[in-house]
CSV table of C-alpha atoms and ligand atoms in Angstrom, one decimal:
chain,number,residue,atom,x,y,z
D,1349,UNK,CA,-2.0,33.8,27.9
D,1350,UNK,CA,-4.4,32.2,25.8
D,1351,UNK,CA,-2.2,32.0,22.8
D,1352,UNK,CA,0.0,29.7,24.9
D,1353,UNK,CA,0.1,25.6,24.8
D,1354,UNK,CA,1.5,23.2,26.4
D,1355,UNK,CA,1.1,21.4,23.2
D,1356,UNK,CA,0.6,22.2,19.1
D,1357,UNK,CA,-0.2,20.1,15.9
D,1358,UNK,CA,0.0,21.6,13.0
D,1359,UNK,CA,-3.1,19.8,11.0
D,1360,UNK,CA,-6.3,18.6,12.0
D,1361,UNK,CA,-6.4,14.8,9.8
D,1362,UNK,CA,-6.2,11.3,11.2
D,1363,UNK,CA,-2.7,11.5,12.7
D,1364,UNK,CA,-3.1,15.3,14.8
D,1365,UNK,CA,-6.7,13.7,16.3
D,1366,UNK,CA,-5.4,10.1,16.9
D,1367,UNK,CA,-2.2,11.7,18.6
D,1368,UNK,CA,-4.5,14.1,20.5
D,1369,UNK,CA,-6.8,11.4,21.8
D,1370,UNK,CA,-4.3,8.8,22.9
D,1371,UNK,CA,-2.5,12.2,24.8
D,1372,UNK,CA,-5.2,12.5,27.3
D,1373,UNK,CA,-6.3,9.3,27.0
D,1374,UNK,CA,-3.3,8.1,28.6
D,1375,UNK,CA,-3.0,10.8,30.9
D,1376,UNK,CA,-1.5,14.0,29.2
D,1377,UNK,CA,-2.9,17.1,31.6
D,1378,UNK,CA,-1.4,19.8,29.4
D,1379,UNK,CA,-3.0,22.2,26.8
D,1380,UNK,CA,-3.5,21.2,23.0
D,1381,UNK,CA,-3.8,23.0,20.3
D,1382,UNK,CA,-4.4,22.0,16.5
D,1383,UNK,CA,-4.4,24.1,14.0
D,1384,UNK,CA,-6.3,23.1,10.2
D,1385,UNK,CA,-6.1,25.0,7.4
D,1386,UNK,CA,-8.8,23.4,5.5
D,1387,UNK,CA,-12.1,23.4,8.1
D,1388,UNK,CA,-14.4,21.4,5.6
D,1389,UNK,CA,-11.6,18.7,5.1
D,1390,UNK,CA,-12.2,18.9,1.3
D,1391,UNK,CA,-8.5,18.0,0.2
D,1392,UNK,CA,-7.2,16.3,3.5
D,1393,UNK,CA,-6.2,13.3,2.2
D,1394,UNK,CA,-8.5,11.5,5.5
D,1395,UNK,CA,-11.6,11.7,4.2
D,1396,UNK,CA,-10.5,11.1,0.3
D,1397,UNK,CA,-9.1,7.4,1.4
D,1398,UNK,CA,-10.4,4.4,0.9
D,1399,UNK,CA,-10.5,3.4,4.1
D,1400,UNK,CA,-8.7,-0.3,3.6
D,1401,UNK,CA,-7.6,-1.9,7.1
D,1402,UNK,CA,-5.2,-5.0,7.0
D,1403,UNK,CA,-2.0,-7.3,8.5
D,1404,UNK,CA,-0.5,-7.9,5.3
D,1405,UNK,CA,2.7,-6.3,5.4
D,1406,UNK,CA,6.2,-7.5,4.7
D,1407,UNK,CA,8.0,-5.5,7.8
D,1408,UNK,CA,7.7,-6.7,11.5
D,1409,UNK,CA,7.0,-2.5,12.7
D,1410,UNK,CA,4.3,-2.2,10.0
D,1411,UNK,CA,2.8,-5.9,11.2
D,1412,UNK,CA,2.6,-5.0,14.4
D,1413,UNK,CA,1.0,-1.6,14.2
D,1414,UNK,CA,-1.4,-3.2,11.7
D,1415,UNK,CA,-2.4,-5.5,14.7
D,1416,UNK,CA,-3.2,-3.1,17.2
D,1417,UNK,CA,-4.7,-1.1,15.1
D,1418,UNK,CA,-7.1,-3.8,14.3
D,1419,UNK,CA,-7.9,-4.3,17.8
D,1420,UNK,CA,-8.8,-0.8,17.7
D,1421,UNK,CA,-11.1,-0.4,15.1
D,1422,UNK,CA,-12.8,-3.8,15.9
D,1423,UNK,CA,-14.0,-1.7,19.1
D,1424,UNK,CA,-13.6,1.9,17.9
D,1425,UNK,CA,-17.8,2.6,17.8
D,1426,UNK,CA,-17.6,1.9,21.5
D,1427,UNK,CA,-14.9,3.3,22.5
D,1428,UNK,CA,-15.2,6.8,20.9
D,1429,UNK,CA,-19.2,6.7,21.7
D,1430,UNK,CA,-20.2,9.7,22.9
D,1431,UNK,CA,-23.3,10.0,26.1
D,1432,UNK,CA,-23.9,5.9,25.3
D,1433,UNK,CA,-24.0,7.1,21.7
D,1434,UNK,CA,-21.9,4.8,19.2
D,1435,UNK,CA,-19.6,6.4,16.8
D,1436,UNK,CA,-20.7,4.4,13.6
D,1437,UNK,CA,-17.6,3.8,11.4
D,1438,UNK,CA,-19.2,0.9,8.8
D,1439,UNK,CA,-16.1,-1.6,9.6
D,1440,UNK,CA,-16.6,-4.7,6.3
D,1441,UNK,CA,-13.9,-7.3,7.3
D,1442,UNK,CA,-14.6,-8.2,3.8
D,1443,UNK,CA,-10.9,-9.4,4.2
D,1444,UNK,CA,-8.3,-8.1,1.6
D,1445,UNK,CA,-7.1,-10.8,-1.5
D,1446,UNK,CA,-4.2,-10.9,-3.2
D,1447,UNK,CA,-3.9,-12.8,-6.8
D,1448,UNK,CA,-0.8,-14.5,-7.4
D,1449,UNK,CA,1.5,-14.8,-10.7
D,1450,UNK,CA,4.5,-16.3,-11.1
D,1451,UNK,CA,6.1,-13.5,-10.8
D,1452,UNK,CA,4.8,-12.4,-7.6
D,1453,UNK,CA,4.3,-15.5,-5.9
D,1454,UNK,CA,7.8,-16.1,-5.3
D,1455,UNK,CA,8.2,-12.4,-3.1
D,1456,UNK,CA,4.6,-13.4,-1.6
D,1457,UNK,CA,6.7,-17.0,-0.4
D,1458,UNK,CA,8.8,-14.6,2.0
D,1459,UNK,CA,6.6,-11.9,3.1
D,1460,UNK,CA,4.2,-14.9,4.7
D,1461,UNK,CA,6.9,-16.8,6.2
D,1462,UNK,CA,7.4,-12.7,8.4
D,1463,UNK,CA,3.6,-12.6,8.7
D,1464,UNK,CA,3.2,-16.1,10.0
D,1465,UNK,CA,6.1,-15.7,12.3
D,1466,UNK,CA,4.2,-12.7,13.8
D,1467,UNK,CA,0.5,-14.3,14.0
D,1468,UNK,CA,-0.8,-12.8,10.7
D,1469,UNK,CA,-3.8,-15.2,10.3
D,1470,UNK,CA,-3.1,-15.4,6.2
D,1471,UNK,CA,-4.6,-18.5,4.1
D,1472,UNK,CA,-2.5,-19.4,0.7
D,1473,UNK,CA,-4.7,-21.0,-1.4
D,1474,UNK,CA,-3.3,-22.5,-5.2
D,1475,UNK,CA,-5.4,-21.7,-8.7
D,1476,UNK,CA,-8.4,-24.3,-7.8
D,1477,UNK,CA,-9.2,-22.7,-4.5
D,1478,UNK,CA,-8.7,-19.4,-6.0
D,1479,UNK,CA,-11.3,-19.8,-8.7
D,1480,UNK,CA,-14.1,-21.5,-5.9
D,1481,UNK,CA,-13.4,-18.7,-3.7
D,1482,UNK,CA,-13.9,-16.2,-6.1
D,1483,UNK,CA,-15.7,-17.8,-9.1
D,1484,UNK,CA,-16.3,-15.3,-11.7
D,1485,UNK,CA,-12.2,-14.5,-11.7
D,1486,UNK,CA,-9.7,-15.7,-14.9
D,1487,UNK,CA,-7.7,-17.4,-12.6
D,1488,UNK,CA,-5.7,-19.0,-16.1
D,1489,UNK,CA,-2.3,-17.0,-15.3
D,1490,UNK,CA,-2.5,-17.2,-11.9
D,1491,UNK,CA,-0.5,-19.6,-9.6
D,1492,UNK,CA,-2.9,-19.0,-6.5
D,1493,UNK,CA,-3.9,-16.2,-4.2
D,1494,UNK,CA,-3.7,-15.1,-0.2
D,1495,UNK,CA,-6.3,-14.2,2.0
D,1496,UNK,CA,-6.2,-12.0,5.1
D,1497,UNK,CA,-9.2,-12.6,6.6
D,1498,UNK,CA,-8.8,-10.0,9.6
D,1499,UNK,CA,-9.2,-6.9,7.4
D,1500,UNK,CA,-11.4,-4.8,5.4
D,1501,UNK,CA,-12.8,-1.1,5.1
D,1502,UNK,CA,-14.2,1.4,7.2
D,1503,UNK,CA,-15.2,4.8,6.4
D,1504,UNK,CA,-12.7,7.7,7.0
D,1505,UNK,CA,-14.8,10.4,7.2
D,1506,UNK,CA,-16.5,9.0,10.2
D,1507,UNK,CA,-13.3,7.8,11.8
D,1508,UNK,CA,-12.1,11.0,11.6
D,1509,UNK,CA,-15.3,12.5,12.8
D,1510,UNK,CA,-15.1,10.2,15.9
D,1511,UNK,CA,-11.3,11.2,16.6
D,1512,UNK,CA,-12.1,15.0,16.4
D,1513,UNK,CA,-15.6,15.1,18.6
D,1514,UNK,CA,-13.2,12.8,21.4
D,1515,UNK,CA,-10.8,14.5,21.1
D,1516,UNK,CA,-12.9,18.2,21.5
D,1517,UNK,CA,-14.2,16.9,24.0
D,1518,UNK,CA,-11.4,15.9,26.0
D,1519,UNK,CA,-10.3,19.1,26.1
D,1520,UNK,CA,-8.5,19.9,22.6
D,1521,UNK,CA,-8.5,23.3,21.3
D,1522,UNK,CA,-9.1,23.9,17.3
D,1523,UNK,CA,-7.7,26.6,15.3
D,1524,UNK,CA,-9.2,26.5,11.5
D,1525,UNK,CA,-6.1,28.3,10.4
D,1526,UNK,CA,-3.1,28.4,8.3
D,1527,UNK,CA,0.2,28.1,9.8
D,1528,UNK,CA,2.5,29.8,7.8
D,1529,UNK,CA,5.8,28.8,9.7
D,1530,UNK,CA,6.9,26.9,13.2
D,1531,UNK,CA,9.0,29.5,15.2
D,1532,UNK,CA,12.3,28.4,17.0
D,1533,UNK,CA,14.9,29.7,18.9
D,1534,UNK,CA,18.5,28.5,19.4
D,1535,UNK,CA,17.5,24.6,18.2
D,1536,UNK,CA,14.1,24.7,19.5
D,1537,UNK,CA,10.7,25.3,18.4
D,1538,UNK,CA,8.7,27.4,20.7
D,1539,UNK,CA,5.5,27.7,18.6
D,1540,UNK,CA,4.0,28.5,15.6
D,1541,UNK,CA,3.0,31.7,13.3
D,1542,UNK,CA,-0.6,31.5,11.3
D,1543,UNK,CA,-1.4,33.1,7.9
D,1544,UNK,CA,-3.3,36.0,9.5
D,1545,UNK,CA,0.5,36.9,11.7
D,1546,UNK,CA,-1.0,35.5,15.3
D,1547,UNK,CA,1.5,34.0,16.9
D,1548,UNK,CA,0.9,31.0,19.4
D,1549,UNK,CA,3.7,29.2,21.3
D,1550,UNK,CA,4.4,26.3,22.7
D,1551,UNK,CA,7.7,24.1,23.6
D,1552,UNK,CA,6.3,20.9,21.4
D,1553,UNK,CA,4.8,21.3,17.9
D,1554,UNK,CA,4.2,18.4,15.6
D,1555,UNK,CA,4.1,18.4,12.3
D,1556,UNK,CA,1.1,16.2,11.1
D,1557,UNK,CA,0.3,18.0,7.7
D,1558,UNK,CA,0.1,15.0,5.6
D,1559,UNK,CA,1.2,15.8,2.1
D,1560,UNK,CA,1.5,19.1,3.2
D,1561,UNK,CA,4.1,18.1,5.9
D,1562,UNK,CA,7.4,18.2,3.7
D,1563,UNK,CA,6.9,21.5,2.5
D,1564,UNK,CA,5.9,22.8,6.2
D,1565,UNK,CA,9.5,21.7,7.7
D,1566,UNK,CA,11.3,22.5,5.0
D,1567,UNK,CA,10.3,26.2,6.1
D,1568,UNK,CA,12.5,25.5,9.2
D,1569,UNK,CA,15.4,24.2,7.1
D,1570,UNK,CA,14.5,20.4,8.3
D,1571,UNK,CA,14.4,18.1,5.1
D,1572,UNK,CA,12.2,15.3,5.3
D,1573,UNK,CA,11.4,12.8,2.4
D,1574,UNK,CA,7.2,13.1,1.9
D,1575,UNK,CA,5.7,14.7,-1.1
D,1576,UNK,CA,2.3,15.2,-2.2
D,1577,UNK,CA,1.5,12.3,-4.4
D,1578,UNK,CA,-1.7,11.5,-6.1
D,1579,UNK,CA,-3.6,8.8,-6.6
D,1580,UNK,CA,-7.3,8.3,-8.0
D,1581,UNK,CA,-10.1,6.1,-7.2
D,1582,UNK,CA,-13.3,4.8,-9.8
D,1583,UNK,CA,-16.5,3.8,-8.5
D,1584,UNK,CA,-18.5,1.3,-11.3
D,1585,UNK,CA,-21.1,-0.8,-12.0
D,1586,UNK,CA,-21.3,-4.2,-13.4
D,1587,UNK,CA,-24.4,-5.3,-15.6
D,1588,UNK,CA,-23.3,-8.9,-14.5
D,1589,UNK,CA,-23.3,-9.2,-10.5
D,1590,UNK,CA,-20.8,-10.7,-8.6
D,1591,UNK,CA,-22.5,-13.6,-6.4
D,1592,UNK,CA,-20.8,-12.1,-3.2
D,1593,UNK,CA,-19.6,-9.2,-1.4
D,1594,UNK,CA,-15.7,-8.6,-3.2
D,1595,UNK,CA,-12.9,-8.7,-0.6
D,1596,UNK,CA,-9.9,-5.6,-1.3
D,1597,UNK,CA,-8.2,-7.7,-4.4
D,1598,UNK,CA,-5.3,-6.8,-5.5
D,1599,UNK,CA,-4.1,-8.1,-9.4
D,1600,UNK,CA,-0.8,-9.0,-10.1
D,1601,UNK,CA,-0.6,-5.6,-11.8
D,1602,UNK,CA,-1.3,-3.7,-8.5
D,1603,UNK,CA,-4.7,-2.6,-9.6
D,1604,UNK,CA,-7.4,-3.7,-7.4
D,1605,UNK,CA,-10.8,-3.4,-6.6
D,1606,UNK,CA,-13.7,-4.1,-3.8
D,1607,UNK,CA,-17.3,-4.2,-3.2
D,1608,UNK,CA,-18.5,-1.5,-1.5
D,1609,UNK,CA,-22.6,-2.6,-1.2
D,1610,UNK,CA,-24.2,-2.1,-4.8
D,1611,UNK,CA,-20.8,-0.7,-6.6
D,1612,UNK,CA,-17.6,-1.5,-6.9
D,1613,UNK,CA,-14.4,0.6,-6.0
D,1614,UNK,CA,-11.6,0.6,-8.5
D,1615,UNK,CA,-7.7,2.1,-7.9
D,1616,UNK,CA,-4.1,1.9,-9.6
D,1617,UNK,CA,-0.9,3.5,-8.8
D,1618,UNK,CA,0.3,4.5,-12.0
D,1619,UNK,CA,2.7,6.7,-12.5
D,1620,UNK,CA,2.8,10.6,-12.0
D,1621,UNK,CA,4.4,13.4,-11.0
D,1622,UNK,CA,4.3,14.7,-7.4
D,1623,UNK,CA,2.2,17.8,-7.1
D,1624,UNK,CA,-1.3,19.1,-5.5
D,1625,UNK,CA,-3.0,17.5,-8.5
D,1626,UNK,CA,-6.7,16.7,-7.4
D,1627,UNK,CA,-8.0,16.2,-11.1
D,1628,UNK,CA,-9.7,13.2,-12.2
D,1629,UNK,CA,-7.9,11.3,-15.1
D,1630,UNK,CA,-11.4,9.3,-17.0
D,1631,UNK,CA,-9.4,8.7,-20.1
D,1632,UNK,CA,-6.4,6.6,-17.6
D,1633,UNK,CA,-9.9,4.3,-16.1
D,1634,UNK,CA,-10.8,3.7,-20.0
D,1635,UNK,CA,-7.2,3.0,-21.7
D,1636,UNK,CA,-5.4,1.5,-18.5
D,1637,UNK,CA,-7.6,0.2,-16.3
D,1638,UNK,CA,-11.0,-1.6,-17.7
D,1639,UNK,CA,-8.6,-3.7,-20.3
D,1640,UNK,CA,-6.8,-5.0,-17.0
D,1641,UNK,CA,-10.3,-5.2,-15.2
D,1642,UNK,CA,-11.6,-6.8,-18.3
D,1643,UNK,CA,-9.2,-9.5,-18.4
D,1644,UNK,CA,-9.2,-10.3,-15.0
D,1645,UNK,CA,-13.2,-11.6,-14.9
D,1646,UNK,CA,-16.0,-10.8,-17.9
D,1647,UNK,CA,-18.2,-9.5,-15.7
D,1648,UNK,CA,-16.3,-6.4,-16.1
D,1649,UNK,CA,-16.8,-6.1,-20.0
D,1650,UNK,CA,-19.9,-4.7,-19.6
D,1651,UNK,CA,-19.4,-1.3,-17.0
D,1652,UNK,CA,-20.7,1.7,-16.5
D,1653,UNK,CA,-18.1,4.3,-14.8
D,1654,UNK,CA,-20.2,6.1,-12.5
D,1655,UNK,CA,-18.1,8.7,-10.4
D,1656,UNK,CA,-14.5,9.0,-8.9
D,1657,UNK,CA,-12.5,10.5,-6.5
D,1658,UNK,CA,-8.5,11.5,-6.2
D,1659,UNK,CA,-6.2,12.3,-2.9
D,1660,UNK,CA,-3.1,13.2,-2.0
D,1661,UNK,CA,-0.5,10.2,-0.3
D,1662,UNK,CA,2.0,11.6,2.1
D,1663,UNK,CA,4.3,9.9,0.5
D,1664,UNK,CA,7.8,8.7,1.3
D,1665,UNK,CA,9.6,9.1,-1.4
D,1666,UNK,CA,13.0,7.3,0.5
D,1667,UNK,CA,11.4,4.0,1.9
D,1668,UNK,CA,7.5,4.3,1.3
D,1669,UNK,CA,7.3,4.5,5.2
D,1670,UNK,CA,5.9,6.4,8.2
D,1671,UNK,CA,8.4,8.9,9.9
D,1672,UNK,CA,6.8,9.5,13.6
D,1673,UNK,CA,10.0,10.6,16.2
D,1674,UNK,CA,11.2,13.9,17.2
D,1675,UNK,CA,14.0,15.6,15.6
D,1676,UNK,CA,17.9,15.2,17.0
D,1677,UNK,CA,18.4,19.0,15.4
D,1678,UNK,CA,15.2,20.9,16.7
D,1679,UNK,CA,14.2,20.4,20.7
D,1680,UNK,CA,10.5,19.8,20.6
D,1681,UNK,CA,9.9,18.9,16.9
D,1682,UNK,CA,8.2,15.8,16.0
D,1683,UNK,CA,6.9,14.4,13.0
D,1684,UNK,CA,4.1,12.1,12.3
D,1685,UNK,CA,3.4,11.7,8.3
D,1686,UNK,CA,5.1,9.6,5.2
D,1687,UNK,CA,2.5,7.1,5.4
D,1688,UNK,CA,2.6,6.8,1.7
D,1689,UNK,CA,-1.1,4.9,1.5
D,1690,UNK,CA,-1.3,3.3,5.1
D,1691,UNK,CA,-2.0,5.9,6.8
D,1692,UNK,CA,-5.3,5.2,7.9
D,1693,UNK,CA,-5.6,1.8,9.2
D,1694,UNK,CA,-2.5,2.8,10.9
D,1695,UNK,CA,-3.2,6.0,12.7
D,1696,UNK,CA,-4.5,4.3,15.9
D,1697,UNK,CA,-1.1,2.9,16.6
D,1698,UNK,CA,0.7,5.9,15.0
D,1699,UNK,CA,-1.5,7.9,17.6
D,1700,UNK,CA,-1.0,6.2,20.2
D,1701,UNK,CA,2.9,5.7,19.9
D,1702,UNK,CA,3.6,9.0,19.0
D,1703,UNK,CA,1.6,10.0,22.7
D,1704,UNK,CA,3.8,7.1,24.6
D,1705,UNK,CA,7.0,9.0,23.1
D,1706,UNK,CA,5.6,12.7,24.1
D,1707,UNK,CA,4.6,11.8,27.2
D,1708,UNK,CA,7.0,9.0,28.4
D,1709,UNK,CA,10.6,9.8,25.8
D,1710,UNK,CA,10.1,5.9,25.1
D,1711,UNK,CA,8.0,4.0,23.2
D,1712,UNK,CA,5.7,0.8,25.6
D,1713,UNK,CA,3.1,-0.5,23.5
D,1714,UNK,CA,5.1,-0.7,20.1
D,1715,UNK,CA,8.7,0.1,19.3
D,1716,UNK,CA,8.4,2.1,16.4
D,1717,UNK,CA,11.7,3.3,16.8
D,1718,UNK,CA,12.8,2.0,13.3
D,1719,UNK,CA,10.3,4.6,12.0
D,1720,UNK,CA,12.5,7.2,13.3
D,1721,UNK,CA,13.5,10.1,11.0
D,1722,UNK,CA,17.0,9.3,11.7
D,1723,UNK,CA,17.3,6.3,9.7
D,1724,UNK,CA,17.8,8.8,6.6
D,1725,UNK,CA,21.0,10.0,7.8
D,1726,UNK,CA,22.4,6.5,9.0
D,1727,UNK,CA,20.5,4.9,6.1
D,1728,UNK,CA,18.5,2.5,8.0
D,1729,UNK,CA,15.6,2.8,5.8
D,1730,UNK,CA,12.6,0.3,6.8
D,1731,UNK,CA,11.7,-0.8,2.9
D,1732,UNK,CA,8.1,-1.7,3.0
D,1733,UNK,CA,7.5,-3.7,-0.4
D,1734,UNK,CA,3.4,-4.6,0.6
D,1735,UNK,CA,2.4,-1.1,-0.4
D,1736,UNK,CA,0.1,0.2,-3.3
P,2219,FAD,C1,-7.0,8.0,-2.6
P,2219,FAD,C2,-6.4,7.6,-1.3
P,2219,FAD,C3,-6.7,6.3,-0.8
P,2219,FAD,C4,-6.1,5.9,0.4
P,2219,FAD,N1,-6.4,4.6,0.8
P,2219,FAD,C5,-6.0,4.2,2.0
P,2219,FAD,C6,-6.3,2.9,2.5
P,2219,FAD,O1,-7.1,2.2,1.9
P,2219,FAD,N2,-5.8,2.6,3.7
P,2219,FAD,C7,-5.0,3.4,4.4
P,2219,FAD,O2,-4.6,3.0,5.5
P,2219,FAD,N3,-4.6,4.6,4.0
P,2219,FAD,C8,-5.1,5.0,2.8
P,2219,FAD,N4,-4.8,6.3,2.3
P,2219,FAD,C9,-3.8,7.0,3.1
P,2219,FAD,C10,-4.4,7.8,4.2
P,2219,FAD,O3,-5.5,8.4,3.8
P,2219,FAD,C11,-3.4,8.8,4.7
P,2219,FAD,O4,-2.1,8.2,5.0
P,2219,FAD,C12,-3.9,9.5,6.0
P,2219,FAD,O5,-5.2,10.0,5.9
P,2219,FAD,C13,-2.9,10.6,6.4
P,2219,FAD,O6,-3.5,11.3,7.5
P,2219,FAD,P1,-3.0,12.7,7.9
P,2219,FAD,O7,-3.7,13.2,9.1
P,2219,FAD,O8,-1.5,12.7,8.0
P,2219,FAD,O9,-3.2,13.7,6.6
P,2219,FAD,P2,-4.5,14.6,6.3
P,2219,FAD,O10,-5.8,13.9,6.5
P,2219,FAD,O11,-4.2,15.2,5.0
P,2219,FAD,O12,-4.4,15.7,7.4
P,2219,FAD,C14,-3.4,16.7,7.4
P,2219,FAD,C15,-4.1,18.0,7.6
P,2219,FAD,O13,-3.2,19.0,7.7
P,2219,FAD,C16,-3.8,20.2,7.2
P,2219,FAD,N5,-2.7,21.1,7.0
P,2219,FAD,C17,-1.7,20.9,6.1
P,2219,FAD,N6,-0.8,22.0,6.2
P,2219,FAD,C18,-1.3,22.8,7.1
P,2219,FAD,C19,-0.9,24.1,7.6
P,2219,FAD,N7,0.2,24.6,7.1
P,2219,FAD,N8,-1.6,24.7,8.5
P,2219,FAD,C20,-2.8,24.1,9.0
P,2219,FAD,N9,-3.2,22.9,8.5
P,2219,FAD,C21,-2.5,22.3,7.6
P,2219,FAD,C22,-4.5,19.7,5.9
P,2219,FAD,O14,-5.5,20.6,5.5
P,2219,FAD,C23,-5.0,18.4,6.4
P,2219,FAD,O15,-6.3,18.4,6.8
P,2219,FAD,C24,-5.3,6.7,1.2
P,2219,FAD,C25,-5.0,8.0,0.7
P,2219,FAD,C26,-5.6,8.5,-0.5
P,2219,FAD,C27,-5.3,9.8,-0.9
């Protein structure tokens, strides 16, 4: 009996504990079980994010979860505090700033006209306002910038931390173990198998293995489009100092950077292969990246590369977009992954959602529905274009 749930995620990041949560949170009376591989979270991609939190996305679904997400974290230390205890998280609404070229100003022109019709608070400011708001920039090529004010960073680890105690405590089971396949029978899943051969069952499993998540459902002959993709993350320091704190600003070349207290946090997408590839490229911060950072302000000339950091995306290789439904071909499947980089500022409205659809078969708070994994087959992808 006791290797029987009501309930099992495969994974134990952001998405299985949000999900978990918001279940009996809203109500859920059955038994949970999630099951981690990886029980010091050293290559979870959670804890290896950077922890960036904002509205400025060019698709309504993506908008909206950004906004209740917000409202989430803005309250998440109480909410998740434990006997009067606050769960400290280390939310900077630093706000997140985009520079604008002439080339990207124009695709900027539309995605504000969707965030203003949705309530995104964004300011659009032209080169002069750029270069008071931010005074040690080259603002020369740029034609302006926009601001979202209503978003920053918090710190993953301790957001994840917070989900998982909540989430133990409410009455969540957790197996540090490796599930080697889902079991199902006649269309349906009806549990799972770990590395070891134990065998637990359940009528819903959900898959919410991150980069790992494409691989796990392939297994069970269900292709969906997420690959392990990584990306890498510089921590510096400046002999010059920036006069104040830097918002989450994002170049015209995708690269950006951001204060975080004494040091600042520098990342690019470039280019590579998909692939469990943790390993730290210096030689791509010193040929690619400190001529861009160089150019963009002096201050940068003179740096010291201190440490750095890489992660895997779940990423969507088809649209660059969350898949979070169940699956028409296999009762009691669902999926919550594909994040590809906005995963964690949206996880408290993927959580919640997913719970809603578990629980209810419909979504009430927000219709994610265009984030189905159906829209591969009728090719109704949702084309996210704000993503780095
Ligand atoms: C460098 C980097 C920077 C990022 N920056 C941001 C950002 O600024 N803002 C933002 O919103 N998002 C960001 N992200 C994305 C965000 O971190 C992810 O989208 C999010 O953490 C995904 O959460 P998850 O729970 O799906 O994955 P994970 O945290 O990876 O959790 C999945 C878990 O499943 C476990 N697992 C996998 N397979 C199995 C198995 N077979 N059996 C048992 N356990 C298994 C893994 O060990 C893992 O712990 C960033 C990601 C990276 C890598």
């Amino acid at each position: 009996m006791t290797n029987n749930y009501d309930l099992i995620i495969v994974g134990g990041g952001i998405m299985a504990t949000s999900l978990a949560y918001n279940l009996y949170k809203d109500g859920y009376t059955g038994k949970i079980a999630l099951f981690e591989k990886d029980s010091k979270y050293e290559y979870s991609s959670t804890p290896r994010s950077e922890g960036g939190i904002r509205q400025t996305f060019s698709t309504e679904v993506n908008i909206r979860m950004s906004q209740y997400s917000y409202q989430v974290y803005k309250q998440f230390e109480e909410e998740m505090a434990v006997d009067g205890e606050k769960a400290h998280i280390d939310f900077h609404e630093n706000g997140y700033l985009y520079l604008l070229d002439k080339k990207s100003k124009p695709i900027f022109d539309d995605i504000l006209k969707v965030q203003s019709s949705l309530g995104v608070k964004t300011k659009l400011m032209d080169q002069m306002e750029t270069q008071s708001f931010f005074p040690e920039l080259n603002v020369e090529d740029l034609e302006g910038s926009v601001f979202d004010p209503e978003a920053g960073n918090a710190d993953p680890y301790s957001v994840l931390q917070a989900y998982i105690r909540k989430t133990k405590i409410l009455g969540a089971t957790f197996h540090y173990e490796e599930i080697t396949s889902i079991l199902t029978e006649r269309g349906k899943v009806t549990g799972v198998q770990t590395i070891n051969g134990d065998k637990y069952l359940a009528p819903v499993v959900v898959n919410a293995a991150g980069p790992w998540s494409g691989e796990l459902s392939a297994k069970i002959g269900i292709e969906i489009p997420v690959k392990p993709l990584k990306r890498q993350l510089f921590s510096i320091d400046t002999q010059q100092k920036f006069q104040n704190e830097i918002p989450f600003t994002f170049d015209p070349t995708g690269l950006h950077f951001r204060g975080e207290r004494s040091k600042i946090v520098v990342g690019w997408a470039n280019e590579v292969p998909y692939g469990y590839d943790f390993k730290l490229d210096k030689q791509f911060f010193e040929e690619e990246i400190w001529p861009i950072l160089a150019g963009r302000s002096s201050h940068f000339e003179q740096l010291k590369l201190e440490s750095g950091w890489t992660g895997l995306y779940d990423y969507n290789y088809a649209d660059h977009n969350a898949i979070i439904s169940g699956h028409p071909e296999m009762g009691g499947y669902y999926i919550i992954t594909g994040f590809s980089g906005h995963g964690f500022q949206h996880a408290p409205a993927a959580g919640k959602a997913l719970s809603e659809l578990i629980r209810l078969g419909r979504f009430e708070t927000i219709d994610i529905s265009p984030l189905s994994v159906e829209r591969f087959k009728t090719n109704n992808l949702v084309v996210e274009t704000a993503v780095y």
